[in-house]
Amino acid sequence: MQHETHSAHAHHRTHDQAHDHTHEQAHHHHAPAATWAMAAQATLHCLTGCAVGEVLGMVIGTWLGWGNAPTMALAIVLAFFFGYSLTLRGVLKAGVGLKAAVRVALAADTLSIAVMELIDNGVIALWPNAMDAHLGDTLFWGALAASLVIAFLATTPVNKWMIGRGKGHAVMHQYHH
């Protein structure tokens, strides 16, 4: 929505300019207070779905002897699938219809999962010999676990930023009982 086209917001712009505030800052107080605890909880929720999909994808691809690219692609697809599924389950349980629940899940999780997957897979790709490790190797599980921890730490500030702007997991709060 472009606020500039609405005359009702003209007063706010004049008021904001008089007080040396931007339009966004003036409306920032409408966003929920974003605490590190809220951000960590949202990231942990995201990490749960991502980790299930990531581990499952890596295990399946490695077990089937696939190359690195198809294994990583499967892991990413499954991470998004399980990440969205966890959110969908909760929103559907709150009585929201499927179409609306899908929209909520996409809004709540897309950026969080994308950042988590970028960091997680980037760490694994850059970790020496991790892409060549097998299921029985400590390196396989160690690199995977470390990559998920690093992804969690990198994604938590992203979720804090999004929640503070009423985005991401902030859209989920109305469905929690």
Tab-separated table of C-alpha atoms in Angstrom:
chain	number	residue	atom	x	y	z
A	1	MET	CA	0.000	0.000	0.000
A	2	GLN	CA	1.448	3.343	-0.936
A	3	HIS	CA	0.758	5.706	1.931
A	4	GLU	CA	1.575	8.775	-0.182
A	5	THR	CA	-1.591	8.268	-2.247
A	6	HIS	CA	-3.874	8.346	0.783
A	7	SER	CA	-4.911	11.815	1.918
A	8	ALA	CA	-5.588	10.501	5.418
A	9	HIS	CA	-1.853	10.123	5.846
A	10	ALA	CA	-1.047	13.678	4.761
A	11	HIS	CA	-1.517	14.909	8.323
A	12	HIS	CA	0.918	12.241	9.569
A	13	ARG	CA	3.565	13.289	7.041
A	14	THR	CA	3.232	16.949	8.013
A	15	HIS	CA	3.301	16.012	11.691
A	16	ASP	CA	6.306	13.732	11.132
A	17	GLN	CA	8.220	16.346	9.188
A	18	ALA	CA	7.564	18.915	11.907
A	19	HIS	CA	9.037	16.549	14.481
A	20	ASP	CA	11.871	15.450	12.176
A	21	HIS	CA	10.600	11.849	11.938
A	22	THR	CA	10.200	9.719	8.870
A	23	HIS	CA	6.852	8.160	8.037
A	24	GLU	CA	8.216	4.711	8.867
A	25	GLN	CA	9.516	5.791	12.260
A	26	ALA	CA	6.169	7.340	13.141
A	27	HIS	CA	4.385	4.044	12.489
A	28	HIS	CA	7.116	1.882	13.993
A	29	HIS	CA	5.360	2.009	17.382
A	30	HIS	CA	2.541	-0.146	15.906
A	31	ALA	CA	4.936	-3.105	15.448
A	32	PRO	CA	5.273	-5.544	18.351
A	33	ALA	CA	8.209	-5.126	20.691
A	34	ALA	CA	10.855	-7.482	19.411
A	35	THR	CA	12.877	-9.082	22.183
A	36	TRP	CA	15.832	-11.383	21.740
A	37	ALA	CA	13.797	-14.108	23.470
A	38	MET	CA	10.997	-13.762	20.901
A	39	ALA	CA	13.538	-13.820	18.075
A	40	ALA	CA	15.288	-16.875	19.507
A	41	GLN	CA	11.948	-18.678	19.906
A	42	ALA	CA	10.961	-17.867	16.303
A	43	THR	CA	14.377	-18.996	15.078
A	44	LEU	CA	14.192	-22.193	17.103
A	45	HIS	CA	10.791	-22.913	15.541
A	46	CYS	CA	12.295	-22.333	12.108
A	47	LEU	CA	15.394	-24.363	12.964
A	48	THR	CA	13.258	-27.345	13.965
A	49	GLY	CA	11.650	-27.648	10.536
A	50	CYS	CA	14.855	-26.740	8.721
A	51	ALA	CA	16.921	-29.235	10.676
A	52	VAL	CA	14.479	-32.083	10.043
A	53	GLY	CA	14.475	-31.364	6.310
A	54	GLU	CA	18.190	-30.637	6.129
A	55	VAL	CA	19.247	-33.788	7.980
A	56	LEU	CA	16.758	-35.954	6.105
A	57	GLY	CA	17.871	-34.548	2.742
A	58	MET	CA	21.565	-34.979	3.528
A	59	VAL	CA	21.028	-38.514	4.828
A	60	ILE	CA	18.893	-39.569	1.830
A	61	GLY	CA	21.236	-38.014	-0.745
A	62	THR	CA	24.349	-39.422	0.918
A	63	TRP	CA	22.773	-42.853	1.411
A	64	LEU	CA	21.729	-42.973	-2.264
A	65	GLY	CA	25.228	-41.936	-3.339
A	66	TRP	CA	24.017	-38.727	-5.012
A	67	GLY	CA	26.442	-35.965	-5.810
A	68	ASN	CA	26.771	-32.840	-3.710
A	69	ALA	CA	24.477	-30.597	-5.765
A	70	PRO	CA	21.410	-32.903	-5.872
A	71	THR	CA	21.892	-33.842	-2.193
A	72	MET	CA	22.038	-30.179	-1.183
A	73	ALA	CA	19.042	-29.345	-3.387
A	74	LEU	CA	16.999	-32.127	-1.770
A	75	ALA	CA	18.031	-30.934	1.697
A	76	ILE	CA	16.961	-27.358	0.893
A	77	VAL	CA	13.602	-28.425	-0.573
A	78	LEU	CA	12.898	-30.622	2.446
A	79	ALA	CA	13.965	-27.863	4.865
A	80	PHE	CA	11.424	-25.485	3.322
A	81	PHE	CA	8.790	-28.238	3.247
A	82	PHE	CA	9.188	-29.160	6.921
A	83	GLY	CA	9.616	-25.535	7.999
A	84	TYR	CA	6.375	-24.510	6.324
A	85	SER	CA	4.631	-27.707	7.495
A	86	LEU	CA	5.246	-26.956	11.173
A	87	THR	CA	3.774	-23.487	10.780
A	88	LEU	CA	0.844	-24.753	8.712
A	89	ARG	CA	0.040	-27.344	11.345
A	90	GLY	CA	-0.221	-24.702	14.069
A	91	VAL	CA	-2.209	-22.228	11.978
A	92	LEU	CA	-4.626	-24.891	10.713
A	93	LYS	CA	-5.071	-26.091	14.308
A	94	ALA	CA	-6.147	-22.519	15.198
A	95	GLY	CA	-9.037	-22.919	12.737
A	96	VAL	CA	-7.668	-20.958	9.777
A	97	GLY	CA	-8.556	-22.219	6.290
A	98	LEU	CA	-5.876	-23.847	4.143
A	99	LYS	CA	-5.446	-20.974	1.677
A	100	ALA	CA	-5.076	-18.389	4.451
A	101	ALA	CA	-2.827	-20.744	6.451
A	102	VAL	CA	-0.488	-21.132	3.471
A	103	ARG	CA	-0.271	-17.334	3.164
A	104	VAL	CA	0.536	-17.052	6.884
A	105	ALA	CA	3.230	-19.743	6.644
A	106	LEU	CA	4.823	-18.094	3.613
A	107	ALA	CA	4.808	-14.692	5.326
A	108	ALA	CA	6.057	-16.058	8.636
A	109	ASP	CA	8.822	-18.355	7.460
A	110	THR	CA	10.167	-17.596	3.988
A	111	LEU	CA	12.939	-15.141	4.848
A	112	SER	CA	13.888	-16.985	8.015
A	113	ILE	CA	14.172	-20.356	6.248
A	114	ALA	CA	16.018	-18.801	3.297
A	115	VAL	CA	18.620	-17.164	5.535
A	116	MET	CA	18.974	-20.310	7.604
A	117	GLU	CA	19.453	-22.477	4.523
A	118	LEU	CA	21.916	-20.063	2.935
A	119	ILE	CA	24.069	-20.009	6.083
A	120	ASP	CA	23.686	-23.712	6.852
A	121	ASN	CA	24.539	-24.909	3.362
A	122	GLY	CA	27.225	-22.261	2.955
A	123	VAL	CA	28.999	-23.519	6.084
A	124	ILE	CA	28.803	-27.121	4.896
A	125	ALA	CA	30.023	-26.167	1.392
A	126	LEU	CA	32.959	-24.200	2.790
A	127	TRP	CA	33.899	-26.674	5.552
A	128	PRO	CA	36.952	-28.636	4.300
A	129	ASN	CA	35.952	-32.167	3.256
A	130	ALA	CA	32.430	-31.901	4.744
A	131	MET	CA	30.796	-32.347	1.336
A	132	ASP	CA	32.694	-35.604	0.849
A	133	ALA	CA	31.934	-37.057	4.295
A	134	HIS	CA	29.811	-40.197	4.633
A	135	LEU	CA	27.036	-41.037	7.095
A	136	GLY	CA	29.422	-43.000	9.337
A	137	ASP	CA	31.918	-40.117	9.512
A	138	THR	CA	32.076	-37.869	12.540
A	139	LEU	CA	32.829	-35.026	10.109
A	140	PHE	CA	29.423	-35.490	8.418
A	141	TRP	CA	27.478	-35.110	11.670
A	142	GLY	CA	29.842	-32.570	13.238
A	143	ALA	CA	29.757	-30.223	10.250
A	144	LEU	CA	25.979	-30.586	9.967
A	145	ALA	CA	25.449	-29.828	13.669
A	146	ALA	CA	27.873	-26.881	13.608
A	147	SER	CA	26.261	-25.477	10.460
A	148	LEU	CA	22.824	-25.539	12.114
A	149	VAL	CA	24.146	-23.757	15.216
A	150	ILE	CA	25.823	-21.083	13.076
A	151	ALA	CA	22.635	-20.725	11.004
A	152	PHE	CA	20.614	-20.278	14.202
A	153	LEU	CA	22.977	-17.561	15.447
A	154	ALA	CA	22.914	-15.767	12.087
A	155	THR	CA	19.136	-15.999	11.640
A	156	THR	CA	18.090	-14.839	15.115
A	157	PRO	CA	18.932	-11.142	14.431
A	158	VAL	CA	17.030	-11.375	11.127
A	159	ASN	CA	13.958	-12.663	12.966
A	160	LYS	CA	14.302	-9.949	15.638
A	161	TRP	CA	14.410	-7.307	12.905
A	162	MET	CA	11.359	-8.808	11.136
A	163	ILE	CA	9.287	-9.213	14.315
A	164	GLY	CA	10.032	-5.612	15.236
A	165	ARG	CA	8.467	-4.579	11.937
A	166	GLY	CA	5.389	-6.780	12.332
A	167	LYS	CA	6.705	-9.307	9.795
A	168	GLY	CA	7.936	-12.884	9.956
A	169	HIS	CA	6.824	-14.728	13.069
A	170	ALA	CA	5.017	-11.615	14.295
A	171	VAL	CA	2.165	-12.610	11.965
A	172	MET	CA	1.889	-15.888	13.883
A	173	HIS	CA	1.157	-14.367	17.313
A	174	GLN	CA	-2.556	-13.983	16.665
A	175	TYR	CA	-2.830	-17.761	16.158
A	176	HIS	CA	-1.181	-18.797	19.445
A	177	HIS	CA	-3.563	-19.798	22.184
